[in-house]
PDB file of N, CA and C in Angstrom:
ATOM      1  N   MET A 300       2.862   0.413  -7.701  1.00  0.00           N
ATOM      2  CA  MET A 300       1.423   1.834  -8.867  1.00  0.00           C
ATOM      3  C   MET A 300       0.361   1.530  -7.808  1.00  0.00           C
ATOM      4  N   SER A 301      -0.162  -0.010  -8.408  1.00  0.00           N
ATOM      5  CA  SER A 301      -1.576  -0.105  -8.026  1.00  0.00           C
ATOM      6  C   SER A 301      -1.591   0.310  -6.910  1.00  0.00           C
ATOM      7  N   THR A 302      -1.142   0.797  -5.338  1.00  0.00           N
ATOM      8  CA  THR A 302      -1.629   1.436  -4.423  1.00  0.00           C
ATOM      9  C   THR A 302      -1.724   2.754  -4.808  1.00  0.00           C
ATOM     10  N   LEU A 303      -1.502   2.959  -5.705  1.00  0.00           N
ATOM     11  CA  LEU A 303      -2.244   4.526  -5.931  1.00  0.00           C
ATOM     12  C   LEU A 303      -3.577   4.556  -7.047  1.00  0.00           C
ATOM     13  N   ARG A 304      -3.804   3.250  -7.853  1.00  0.00           N
ATOM     14  CA  ARG A 304      -5.858   3.788  -7.979  1.00  0.00           C
ATOM     15  C   ARG A 304      -6.649   4.000  -6.781  1.00  0.00           C
ATOM     16  N   ASN A 305      -6.198   4.074  -6.278  1.00  0.00           N
ATOM     17  CA  ASN A 305      -7.970   4.905  -5.065  1.00  0.00           C
ATOM     18  C   ASN A 305      -7.204   5.345  -4.114  1.00  0.00           C
ATOM     19  N   LYS A 306      -6.997   5.836  -3.420  1.00  0.00           N
ATOM     20  CA  LYS A 306      -6.252   6.780  -2.162  1.00  0.00           C
ATOM     21  C   LYS A 306      -6.260   8.119  -2.564  1.00  0.00           C
ATOM     22  N   VAL A 307      -6.997   9.053  -1.270  1.00  0.00           N
ATOM     23  CA  VAL A 307      -7.044   9.655  -0.336  1.00  0.00           C
ATOM     24  C   VAL A 307      -6.630  10.113  -0.057  1.00  0.00           C
ATOM     25  N   GLN A 308      -6.523  11.362   0.217  1.00  0.00           N
ATOM     26  CA  GLN A 308      -5.489  12.218   0.839  1.00  0.00           C
ATOM     27  C   GLN A 308      -6.006  13.850   1.255  1.00  0.00           C
ATOM     28  N   LEU A 309      -6.932  14.220   3.008  1.00  0.00           N
ATOM     29  CA  LEU A 309      -7.733  15.410   3.365  1.00  0.00           C
ATOM     30  C   LEU A 309      -7.274  16.188   4.571  1.00  0.00           C
ATOM     31  N   ILE A 310      -7.243  16.971   4.024  1.00  0.00           N
ATOM     32  CA  ILE A 310      -6.450  17.781   5.667  1.00  0.00           C
ATOM     33  C   ILE A 310      -8.009  18.619   5.717  1.00  0.00           C
ATOM     34  N   GLY A 311      -8.717  18.769   6.878  1.00  0.00           N
ATOM     35  CA  GLY A 311      -9.682  19.319   7.355  1.00  0.00           C
ATOM     36  C   GLY A 311     -10.256  18.756   8.490  1.00  0.00           C
ATOM     37  N   ASN A 312     -11.699  19.875   9.026  1.00  0.00           N
ATOM     38  CA  ASN A 312     -11.512  20.383  10.552  1.00  0.00           C
ATOM     39  C   ASN A 312     -13.241  18.955  10.542  1.00  0.00           C
ATOM     40  N   LEU A 313     -13.542  18.842  11.581  1.00  0.00           N
ATOM     41  CA  LEU A 313     -14.416  17.180  11.841  1.00  0.00           C
ATOM     42  C   LEU A 313     -15.499  18.715  12.381  1.00  0.00           C
ATOM     43  N   GLY A 314     -16.552  17.914  11.924  1.00  0.00           N
ATOM     44  CA  GLY A 314     -17.566  19.046  11.773  1.00  0.00           C
ATOM     45  C   GLY A 314     -19.223  18.581  12.807  1.00  0.00           C
ATOM     46  N   ASN A 315     -18.132  17.291  13.932  1.00  0.00           N
ATOM     47  CA  ASN A 315     -19.256  17.000  14.635  1.00  0.00           C
ATOM     48  C   ASN A 315     -17.930  16.379  15.400  1.00  0.00           C
ATOM     49  N   ASP A 316     -18.489  15.828  16.664  1.00  0.00           N
ATOM     50  CA  ASP A 316     -17.804  14.682  17.405  1.00  0.00           C
ATOM     51  C   ASP A 316     -18.064  12.898  16.425  1.00  0.00           C
ATOM     52  N   PRO A 317     -17.242  12.295  16.585  1.00  0.00           N
ATOM     53  CA  PRO A 317     -16.933  11.353  16.270  1.00  0.00           C
ATOM     54  C   PRO A 317     -18.451  10.248  16.353  1.00  0.00           C
ATOM     55  N   GLU A 318     -18.886   9.446  16.009  1.00  0.00           N
ATOM     56  CA  GLU A 318     -19.613   8.506  16.614  1.00  0.00           C
ATOM     57  C   GLU A 318     -19.295   7.394  16.911  1.00  0.00           C
ATOM     58  N   ILE A 319     -19.453   7.000  17.926  1.00  0.00           N
ATOM     59  CA  ILE A 319     -18.665   5.208  17.645  1.00  0.00           C
ATOM     60  C   ILE A 319     -19.331   4.732  18.197  1.00  0.00           C
ATOM     61  N   ILE A 320     -19.051   3.079  17.332  1.00  0.00           N
ATOM     62  CA  ILE A 320     -20.129   2.089  17.253  1.00  0.00           C
ATOM     63  C   ILE A 320     -19.276   0.782  17.395  1.00  0.00           C
ATOM     64  N   ASN A 321     -19.443  -0.200  19.185  1.00  0.00           N
ATOM     65  CA  ASN A 321     -18.923  -0.816  18.918  1.00  0.00           C
ATOM     66  C   ASN A 321     -19.462  -1.933  18.211  1.00  0.00           C
ATOM     67  N   LEU A 322     -18.814  -3.262  17.725  1.00  0.00           N
ATOM     68  CA  LEU A 322     -20.112  -4.518  17.068  1.00  0.00           C
ATOM     69  C   LEU A 322     -19.864  -5.720  18.041  1.00  0.00           C
ATOM     70  N   GLU A 323     -21.463  -6.255  17.957  1.00  0.00           N
ATOM     71  CA  GLU A 323     -20.686  -7.074  18.600  1.00  0.00           C
ATOM     72  C   GLU A 323     -19.908  -7.851  18.230  1.00  0.00           C
ATOM     73  N   SER A 324     -18.660  -7.939  16.817  1.00  0.00           N
ATOM     74  CA  SER A 324     -17.438  -8.949  16.644  1.00  0.00           C
ATOM     75  C   SER A 324     -17.172  -8.722  17.519  1.00  0.00           C
ATOM     76  N   GLY A 325     -16.587  -8.044  18.174  1.00  0.00           N
ATOM     77  CA  GLY A 325     -15.285  -6.933  18.351  1.00  0.00           C
ATOM     78  C   GLY A 325     -14.659  -5.387  17.843  1.00  0.00           C
ATOM     79  N   LYS A 326     -15.035  -5.458  17.242  1.00  0.00           N
ATOM     80  CA  LYS A 326     -14.693  -4.894  16.227  1.00  0.00           C
ATOM     81  C   LYS A 326     -15.390  -2.749  16.159  1.00  0.00           C
ATOM     82  N   THR A 327     -15.068  -1.573  16.207  1.00  0.00           N
ATOM     83  CA  THR A 327     -14.764  -0.556  16.468  1.00  0.00           C
ATOM     84  C   THR A 327     -14.625  -0.001  15.073  1.00  0.00           C
ATOM     85  N   LEU A 328     -15.732   0.980  14.766  1.00  0.00           N
ATOM     86  CA  LEU A 328     -16.215   1.897  14.060  1.00  0.00           C
ATOM     87  C   LEU A 328     -16.326   2.828  14.458  1.00  0.00           C
ATOM     88  N   ALA A 329     -15.600   4.535  13.637  1.00  0.00           N
ATOM     89  CA  ALA A 329     -16.095   5.393  13.982  1.00  0.00           C
ATOM     90  C   ALA A 329     -16.107   5.857  12.516  1.00  0.00           C
ATOM     91  N   LYS A 330     -17.425   7.053  12.578  1.00  0.00           N
ATOM     92  CA  LYS A 330     -17.634   7.528  11.792  1.00  0.00           C
ATOM     93  C   LYS A 330     -18.508   9.309  11.721  1.00  0.00           C
ATOM     94  N   PHE A 331     -17.481  10.186  10.946  1.00  0.00           N
ATOM     95  CA  PHE A 331     -17.392  11.629  11.235  1.00  0.00           C
ATOM     96  C   PHE A 331     -16.998  11.754   9.788  1.00  0.00           C
ATOM     97  N   ASN A 332     -17.278  13.549   9.400  1.00  0.00           N
ATOM     98  CA  ASN A 332     -17.345  13.978   8.548  1.00  0.00           C
ATOM     99  C   ASN A 332     -16.313  15.100   8.912  1.00  0.00           C
ATOM    100  N   ILE A 333     -15.862  15.271   7.732  1.00  0.00           N
ATOM    101  CA  ILE A 333     -14.567  16.450   7.858  1.00  0.00           C
ATOM    102  C   ILE A 333     -14.459  17.734   6.514  1.00  0.00           C
ATOM    103  N   ALA A 334     -14.712  18.452   6.720  1.00  0.00           N
ATOM    104  CA  ALA A 334     -14.461  20.158   6.077  1.00  0.00           C
ATOM    105  C   ALA A 334     -12.863  20.709   5.602  1.00  0.00           C
ATOM    106  N   THR A 335     -13.029  20.439   4.220  1.00  0.00           N
ATOM    107  CA  THR A 335     -11.630  20.967   3.644  1.00  0.00           C
ATOM    108  C   THR A 335     -12.750  22.889   3.037  1.00  0.00           C
ATOM    109  N   ASN A 336     -12.032  23.043   3.521  1.00  0.00           N
ATOM    110  CA  ASN A 336     -11.566  24.743   2.401  1.00  0.00           C
ATOM    111  C   ASN A 336     -10.810  24.926   1.203  1.00  0.00           C
ATOM    112  N   GLU A 337     -11.041  25.522   0.240  1.00  0.00           N
ATOM    113  CA  GLU A 337     -10.546  26.008  -0.502  1.00  0.00           C
ATOM    114  C   GLU A 337     -10.701  27.838  -0.702  1.00  0.00           C
ATOM    115  N   SER A 338      -9.842  28.801  -1.375  1.00  0.00           N
ATOM    116  CA  SER A 338     -10.344  29.684  -1.119  1.00  0.00           C
ATOM    117  C   SER A 338      -9.655  30.194  -2.155  1.00  0.00           C
ATOM    118  N   TYR A 339     -10.646  31.096  -3.242  1.00  0.00           N
ATOM    119  CA  TYR A 339     -10.104  32.204  -3.948  1.00  0.00           C
ATOM    120  C   TYR A 339     -10.550  33.108  -4.298  1.00  0.00           C
ATOM    121  N   THR A 340     -10.321  34.002  -5.403  1.00  0.00           N
ATOM    122  CA  THR A 340     -10.467  35.531  -5.521  1.00  0.00           C
ATOM    123  C   THR A 340     -11.353  35.111  -6.696  1.00  0.00           C
ATOM    124  N   ASN A 341     -12.955  35.859  -6.961  1.00  0.00           N
ATOM    125  CA  ASN A 341     -13.964  35.408  -8.050  1.00  0.00           C
ATOM    126  C   ASN A 341     -12.991  36.885  -8.621  1.00  0.00           C
ATOM    127  N   ASN A 342     -14.070  37.486  -9.930  1.00  0.00           N
ATOM    128  CA  ASN A 342     -13.942  38.259 -11.092  1.00  0.00           C
ATOM    129  C   ASN A 342     -14.008  39.785 -10.147  1.00  0.00           C
ATOM    130  N   HIS A 343     -14.558  40.048  -8.923  1.00  0.00           N
ATOM    131  CA  HIS A 343     -15.309  40.922  -8.816  1.00  0.00           C
ATOM    132  C   HIS A 343     -14.200  41.397  -7.596  1.00  0.00           C
ATOM    133  N   GLY A 344     -12.465  40.518  -7.169  1.00  0.00           N
ATOM    134  CA  GLY A 344     -11.798  40.505  -6.404  1.00  0.00           C
ATOM    135  C   GLY A 344     -12.295  40.437  -4.555  1.00  0.00           C
ATOM    136  N   GLU A 345     -13.188  39.363  -4.988  1.00  0.00           N
ATOM    137  CA  GLU A 345     -13.873  39.799  -3.494  1.00  0.00           C
ATOM    138  C   GLU A 345     -13.553  37.899  -3.512  1.00  0.00           C
ATOM    139  N   ARG A 346     -12.761  37.662  -2.158  1.00  0.00           N
ATOM    140  CA  ARG A 346     -12.311  36.885  -1.903  1.00  0.00           C
ATOM    141  C   ARG A 346     -13.643  35.431  -1.448  1.00  0.00           C
ATOM    142  N   ILE A 347     -13.042  34.403  -1.919  1.00  0.00           N
ATOM    143  CA  ILE A 347     -14.478  33.643  -1.625  1.00  0.00           C
ATOM    144  C   ILE A 347     -13.522  31.939  -0.889  1.00  0.00           C
ATOM    145  N   THR A 348     -14.718  31.663  -0.141  1.00  0.00           N
ATOM    146  CA  THR A 348     -14.270  29.883   0.356  1.00  0.00           C
ATOM    147  C   THR A 348     -15.009  29.047  -0.176  1.00  0.00           C
ATOM    148  N   ASP A 349     -14.898  27.787  -0.888  1.00  0.00           N
ATOM    149  CA  ASP A 349     -15.513  27.110  -1.170  1.00  0.00           C
ATOM    150  C   ASP A 349     -15.605  26.216   0.186  1.00  0.00           C
ATOM    151  N   THR A 350     -16.407  25.240   0.521  1.00  0.00           N
ATOM    152  CA  THR A 350     -16.347  23.584   1.702  1.00  0.00           C
ATOM    153  C   THR A 350     -17.305  23.006   1.239  1.00  0.00           C
ATOM    154  N   GLN A 351     -16.165  21.991   1.896  1.00  0.00           N
ATOM    155  CA  GLN A 351     -16.647  21.004   0.513  1.00  0.00           C
ATOM    156  C   GLN A 351     -16.871  19.802   2.215  1.00  0.00           C
ATOM    157  N   TRP A 352     -17.450  18.670   2.283  1.00  0.00           N
ATOM    158  CA  TRP A 352     -18.093  17.873   3.194  1.00  0.00           C
ATOM    159  C   TRP A 352     -17.682  16.318   3.159  1.00  0.00           C
ATOM    160  N   HIS A 353     -16.707  15.804   3.486  1.00  0.00           N
ATOM    161  CA  HIS A 353     -16.601  14.230   3.008  1.00  0.00           C
ATOM    162  C   HIS A 353     -16.892  13.614   4.612  1.00  0.00           C
ATOM    163  N   ASN A 354     -17.312  12.101   3.999  1.00  0.00           N
ATOM    164  CA  ASN A 354     -18.476  11.784   4.895  1.00  0.00           C
ATOM    165  C   ASN A 354     -17.015  10.535   5.460  1.00  0.00           C
ATOM    166  N   VAL A 355     -16.653  10.231   6.162  1.00  0.00           N
ATOM    167  CA  VAL A 355     -15.103   9.501   6.359  1.00  0.00           C
ATOM    168  C   VAL A 355     -15.892   7.746   7.901  1.00  0.00           C
ATOM    169  N   ILE A 356     -14.961   6.848   7.501  1.00  0.00           N
ATOM    170  CA  ILE A 356     -15.317   5.838   8.760  1.00  0.00           C
ATOM    171  C   ILE A 356     -13.941   5.609   8.691  1.00  0.00           C
ATOM    172  N   ALA A 357     -13.342   4.678   9.805  1.00  0.00           N
ATOM    173  CA  ALA A 357     -12.428   4.296  10.176  1.00  0.00           C
ATOM    174  C   ALA A 357     -12.484   2.784  11.080  1.00  0.00           C
ATOM    175  N   TRP A 358     -12.356   1.923  11.375  1.00  0.00           N
ATOM    176  CA  TRP A 358     -11.768   0.358  11.830  1.00  0.00           C
ATOM    177  C   TRP A 358     -10.869   0.600  12.644  1.00  0.00           C
ATOM    178  N   GLY A 359     -11.242  -0.341  13.651  1.00  0.00           N
ATOM    179  CA  GLY A 359     -10.218  -0.814  14.225  1.00  0.00           C
ATOM    180  C   GLY A 359      -9.642   0.107  15.171  1.00  0.00           C
ATOM    181  N   LYS A 360      -7.831  -0.370  15.081  1.00  0.00           N
ATOM    182  CA  LYS A 360      -7.096   0.673  16.242  1.00  0.00           C
ATOM    183  C   LYS A 360      -7.755   2.019  15.898  1.00  0.00           C
ATOM    184  N   THR A 361      -7.560   2.333  14.637  1.00  0.00           N
ATOM    185  CA  THR A 361      -7.730   4.161  14.325  1.00  0.00           C
ATOM    186  C   THR A 361      -8.512   4.420  14.466  1.00  0.00           C
ATOM    187  N   ALA A 362      -9.667   4.040  14.576  1.00  0.00           N
ATOM    188  CA  ALA A 362     -11.394   3.780  15.838  1.00  0.00           C
ATOM    189  C   ALA A 362     -11.376   4.491  16.712  1.00  0.00           C
ATOM    190  N   GLN A 363     -10.293   3.368  17.553  1.00  0.00           N
ATOM    191  CA  GLN A 363     -10.531   3.615  18.587  1.00  0.00           C
ATOM    192  C   GLN A 363      -9.639   4.907  18.848  1.00  0.00           C
ATOM    193  N   ILE A 364      -8.756   5.671  18.373  1.00  0.00           N
ATOM    194  CA  ILE A 364      -7.511   6.276  18.642  1.00  0.00           C
ATOM    195  C   ILE A 364      -8.168   8.061  18.399  1.00  0.00           C
ATOM    196  N   ILE A 365      -9.286   7.284  17.070  1.00  0.00           N
ATOM    197  CA  ILE A 365      -9.947   8.448  17.102  1.00  0.00           C
ATOM    198  C   ILE A 365     -11.106   8.601  18.433  1.00  0.00           C
ATOM    199  N   GLU A 366     -11.690   7.541  18.564  1.00  0.00           N
ATOM    200  CA  GLU A 366     -12.361   8.000  19.534  1.00  0.00           C
ATOM    201  C   GLU A 366     -11.936   8.229  21.222  1.00  0.00           C
ATOM    202  N   LYS A 367     -10.210   8.622  21.410  1.00  0.00           N
ATOM    203  CA  LYS A 367     -10.288   9.172  22.623  1.00  0.00           C
ATOM    204  C   LYS A 367      -9.451  10.573  21.882  1.00  0.00           C
ATOM    205  N   TYR A 368      -8.981  10.694  21.166  1.00  0.00           N
ATOM    206  CA  TYR A 368      -8.399  11.546  20.965  1.00  0.00           C
ATOM    207  C   TYR A 368      -8.696  12.708  19.877  1.00  0.00           C
ATOM    208  N   VAL A 369     -10.044  12.362  19.022  1.00  0.00           N
ATOM    209  CA  VAL A 369     -10.134  13.197  18.193  1.00  0.00           C
ATOM    210  C   VAL A 369     -11.740  13.686  18.086  1.00  0.00           C
ATOM    211  N   SER A 370     -11.848  15.208  18.322  1.00  0.00           N
ATOM    212  CA  SER A 370     -13.525  15.579  18.844  1.00  0.00           C
ATOM    213  C   SER A 370     -13.926  16.960  17.135  1.00  0.00           C
ATOM    214  N   LYS A 371     -15.540  17.378  17.773  1.00  0.00           N
ATOM    215  CA  LYS A 371     -15.346  18.261  17.099  1.00  0.00           C
ATOM    216  C   LYS A 371     -14.699  19.636  16.813  1.00  0.00           C
ATOM    217  N   GLY A 372     -14.124  20.450  15.900  1.00  0.00           N
ATOM    218  CA  GLY A 372     -13.624  21.317  15.194  1.00  0.00           C
ATOM    219  C   GLY A 372     -12.541  20.870  15.002  1.00  0.00           C
ATOM    220  N   LYS A 373     -11.446  19.969  15.572  1.00  0.00           N
ATOM    221  CA  LYS A 373     -10.553  19.625  15.762  1.00  0.00           C
ATOM    222  C   LYS A 373      -9.976  19.356  13.942  1.00  0.00           C
ATOM    223  N   GLU A 374      -8.265  20.261  14.151  1.00  0.00           N
ATOM    224  CA  GLU A 374      -7.620  19.633  12.727  1.00  0.00           C
ATOM    225  C   GLU A 374      -7.129  18.324  11.880  1.00  0.00           C
ATOM    226  N   VAL A 375      -7.231  17.242  11.868  1.00  0.00           N
ATOM    227  CA  VAL A 375      -6.937  16.107  10.783  1.00  0.00           C
ATOM    228  C   VAL A 375      -6.565  15.957  10.149  1.00  0.00           C
ATOM    229  N   ALA A 376      -5.480  14.843   9.529  1.00  0.00           N
ATOM    230  CA  ALA A 376      -5.189  14.922   8.591  1.00  0.00           C
ATOM    231  C   ALA A 376      -5.666  13.866   7.907  1.00  0.00           C
ATOM    232  N   ILE A 377      -6.529  12.807   7.168  1.00  0.00           N
ATOM    233  CA  ILE A 377      -6.426  11.361   6.611  1.00  0.00           C
ATOM    234  C   ILE A 377      -6.233  11.046   5.678  1.00  0.00           C
ATOM    235  N   GLU A 378      -5.553   9.624   5.675  1.00  0.00           N
ATOM    236  CA  GLU A 378      -5.729   8.958   4.311  1.00  0.00           C
ATOM    237  C   GLU A 378      -6.353   7.463   4.157  1.00  0.00           C
ATOM    238  N   GLY A 379      -6.984   7.553   2.903  1.00  0.00           N
ATOM    239  CA  GLY A 379      -7.572   6.320   2.683  1.00  0.00           C
ATOM    240  C   GLY A 379      -7.982   6.373   1.435  1.00  0.00           C
ATOM    241  N   LYS A 380      -8.948   5.074   1.105  1.00  0.00           N
ATOM    242  CA  LYS A 380      -9.347   5.132  -0.274  1.00  0.00           C
ATOM    243  C   LYS A 380     -11.150   4.982  -0.597  1.00  0.00           C
ATOM    244  N   LEU A 381     -11.718   5.814  -1.247  1.00  0.00           N
ATOM    245  CA  LEU A 381     -12.820   6.156  -1.807  1.00  0.00           C
ATOM    246  C   LEU A 381     -13.582   4.868  -1.696  1.00  0.00           C
ATOM    247  N   THR A 382     -14.835   5.092  -1.003  1.00  0.00           N
ATOM    248  CA  THR A 382     -16.223   3.652  -1.420  1.00  0.00           C
ATOM    249  C   THR A 382     -17.319   4.079  -1.631  1.00  0.00           C
ATOM    250  N   SER A 383     -18.415   3.679  -2.317  1.00  0.00           N
ATOM    251  CA  SER A 383     -19.500   3.605  -2.853  1.00  0.00           C
ATOM    252  C   SER A 383     -20.341   2.699  -2.016  1.00  0.00           C
ATOM    253  N   ARG A 384     -21.520   2.917  -1.627  1.00  0.00           N
ATOM    254  CA  ARG A 384     -22.529   1.462  -1.217  1.00  0.00           C
ATOM    255  C   ARG A 384     -24.127   2.399  -1.325  1.00  0.00           C
ATOM    256  N   SER A 385     -24.987   1.365  -2.046  1.00  0.00           N
ATOM    257  CA  SER A 385     -26.523   2.201  -1.750  1.00  0.00           C
ATOM    258  C   SER A 385     -26.856   0.879  -0.391  1.00  0.00           C
ATOM    259  N   TYR A 386     -27.989   2.082   0.265  1.00  0.00           N
ATOM    260  CA  TYR A 386     -29.101   1.249   1.111  1.00  0.00           C
ATOM    261  C   TYR A 386     -30.799   1.401   1.062  1.00  0.00           C
ATOM    262  N   ASP A 387     -31.414   0.889   1.717  1.00  0.00           N
ATOM    263  CA  ASP A 387     -32.965   1.978   1.695  1.00  0.00           C
ATOM    264  C   ASP A 387     -33.247   1.868   3.035  1.00  0.00           C
ATOM    265  N   ASP A 388     -33.782   2.958   2.483  1.00  0.00           N
ATOM    266  CA  ASP A 388     -34.045   3.799   3.750  1.00  0.00           C
ATOM    267  C   ASP A 388     -35.347   4.273   4.191  1.00  0.00           C
ATOM    268  N   LYS A 389     -35.816   4.282   5.263  1.00  0.00           N
ATOM    269  CA  LYS A 389     -36.968   3.479   6.199  1.00  0.00           C
ATOM    270  C   LYS A 389     -38.868   4.412   5.855  1.00  0.00           C
ATOM    271  N   ASP A 390     -38.493   3.954   4.025  1.00  0.00           N
ATOM    272  CA  ASP A 390     -39.834   4.744   3.892  1.00  0.00           C
ATOM    273  C   ASP A 390     -38.916   3.804   2.292  1.00  0.00           C
ATOM    274  N   GLY A 391     -38.385   2.122   1.748  1.00  0.00           N
ATOM    275  CA  GLY A 391     -38.053   1.945   0.848  1.00  0.00           C
ATOM    276  C   GLY A 391     -37.274   2.401  -0.490  1.00  0.00           C
ATOM    277  N   ASN A 392     -36.986   3.531   0.209  1.00  0.00           N
ATOM    278  CA  ASN A 392     -35.854   4.051  -1.404  1.00  0.00           C
ATOM    279  C   ASN A 392     -34.927   4.633  -1.144  1.00  0.00           C
ATOM    280  N   LYS A 393     -33.886   4.106  -2.247  1.00  0.00           N
ATOM    281  CA  LYS A 393     -32.971   3.566  -2.677  1.00  0.00           C
ATOM    282  C   LYS A 393     -31.887   4.352  -2.111  1.00  0.00           C
ATOM    283  N   ARG A 394     -30.903   5.003  -1.521  1.00  0.00           N
ATOM    284  CA  ARG A 394     -29.880   6.168  -1.235  1.00  0.00           C
ATOM    285  C   ARG A 394     -28.396   5.721  -1.539  1.00  0.00           C
ATOM    286  N   TYR A 395     -27.304   6.371  -2.052  1.00  0.00           N
ATOM    287  CA  TYR A 395     -26.667   5.976  -1.892  1.00  0.00           C
ATOM    288  C   TYR A 395     -25.647   6.614  -1.783  1.00  0.00           C
ATOM    289  N   ILE A 396     -24.017   6.243  -0.619  1.00  0.00           N
ATOM    290  CA  ILE A 396     -23.034   7.329  -0.379  1.00  0.00           C
ATOM    291  C   ILE A 396     -21.974   6.604  -0.685  1.00  0.00           C
ATOM    292  N   THR A 397     -20.878   8.019  -0.002  1.00  0.00           N
ATOM    293  CA  THR A 397     -19.991   7.867  -0.920  1.00  0.00           C
ATOM    294  C   THR A 397     -18.737   7.856   0.015  1.00  0.00           C
ATOM    295  N   GLU A 398     -18.269   7.705   0.956  1.00  0.00           N
ATOM    296  CA  GLU A 398     -17.607   7.500   1.921  1.00  0.00           C
ATOM    297  C   GLU A 398     -16.340   7.355   1.436  1.00  0.00           C
ATOM    298  N   ILE A 399     -15.105   7.869   3.039  1.00  0.00           N
ATOM    299  CA  ILE A 399     -13.928   7.945   3.048  1.00  0.00           C
ATOM    300  C   ILE A 399     -13.180   6.906   4.211  1.00  0.00           C
ATOM    301  N   VAL A 400     -12.389   5.722   3.586  1.00  0.00           N
ATOM    302  CA  VAL A 400     -12.164   4.651   4.626  1.00  0.00           C
ATOM    303  C   VAL A 400     -11.169   4.734   5.322  1.00  0.00           C
ATOM    304  N   CYS A 401     -10.106   4.842   5.983  1.00  0.00           N
ATOM    305  CA  CYS A 401      -9.445   5.583   6.281  1.00  0.00           C
ATOM    306  C   CYS A 401      -8.729   5.191   7.028  1.00  0.00           C
ATOM    307  N   ASN A 402      -7.514   4.841   6.355  1.00  0.00           N
ATOM    308  CA  ASN A 402      -6.710   3.537   6.826  1.00  0.00           C
ATOM    309  C   ASN A 402      -5.607   4.504   7.928  1.00  0.00           C
ATOM    310  N   GLU A 403      -5.161   5.817   7.420  1.00  0.00           N
ATOM    311  CA  GLU A 403      -3.971   6.179   8.472  1.00  0.00           C
ATOM    312  C   GLU A 403      -4.700   7.720   9.022  1.00  0.00           C
ATOM    313  N   LEU A 404      -4.293   8.336  10.029  1.00  0.00           N
ATOM    314  CA  LEU A 404      -4.507   9.332  10.529  1.00  0.00           C
ATOM    315  C   LEU A 404      -3.844  10.118  11.577  1.00  0.00           C
ATOM    316  N   LEU A 405      -3.632  12.037  11.356  1.00  0.00           N
ATOM    317  CA  LEU A 405      -2.674  12.267  11.211  1.00  0.00           C
ATOM    318  C   LEU A 405      -3.327  13.196  12.267  1.00  0.00           C
ATOM    319  N   MET A 406      -3.228  14.015  13.835  1.00  0.00           N
ATOM    320  CA  MET A 406      -3.574  15.106  14.704  1.00  0.00           C
ATOM    321  C   MET A 406      -2.789  16.501  14.390  1.00  0.00           C
ATOM    322  N   LEU A 407      -4.241  17.084  13.564  1.00  0.00           N
ATOM    323  CA  LEU A 407      -2.449  18.287  13.456  1.00  0.00           C
ATOM    324  C   LEU A 407      -2.902  19.778  14.656  1.00  0.00           C
ATOM    325  N   SER A 408      -4.435  19.180  15.268  1.00  0.00           N
ATOM    326  CA  SER A 408      -4.347  20.350  15.995  1.00  0.00           C
ATOM    327  C   SER A 408      -3.951  20.052  17.485  1.00  0.00           C
ATOM    328  N   LYS A 409      -4.059  20.676  18.297  1.00  0.00           N
ATOM    329  CA  LYS A 409      -2.980  21.089  19.087  1.00  0.00           C
ATOM    330  C   LYS A 409      -4.143  20.642  20.436  1.00  0.00           C
TER     331      LYS A 409
END
């Protein structure tokens, strides 16, 4: 049961082409975002679609697969864990980011 403590599963579409970074250590990093959509009908009978954007990163073999086969608009299912971190921007302001570290990827688009 301990593996269920921090687990994220999403199905969505890539909002842009993945950014691939090859580090000096030889590791590969893929950064991208995906959009998930939820639709509902409001009190006036109007259909509303709510889109949420999620920052995703992947390392190693998963990043290499993303580099070869995944591009903007493609539908993917991902599984990973939620992480948060902070950094200082160029003006010295502290910024916070929440991302999903992807450890499994399923390509759903043809």
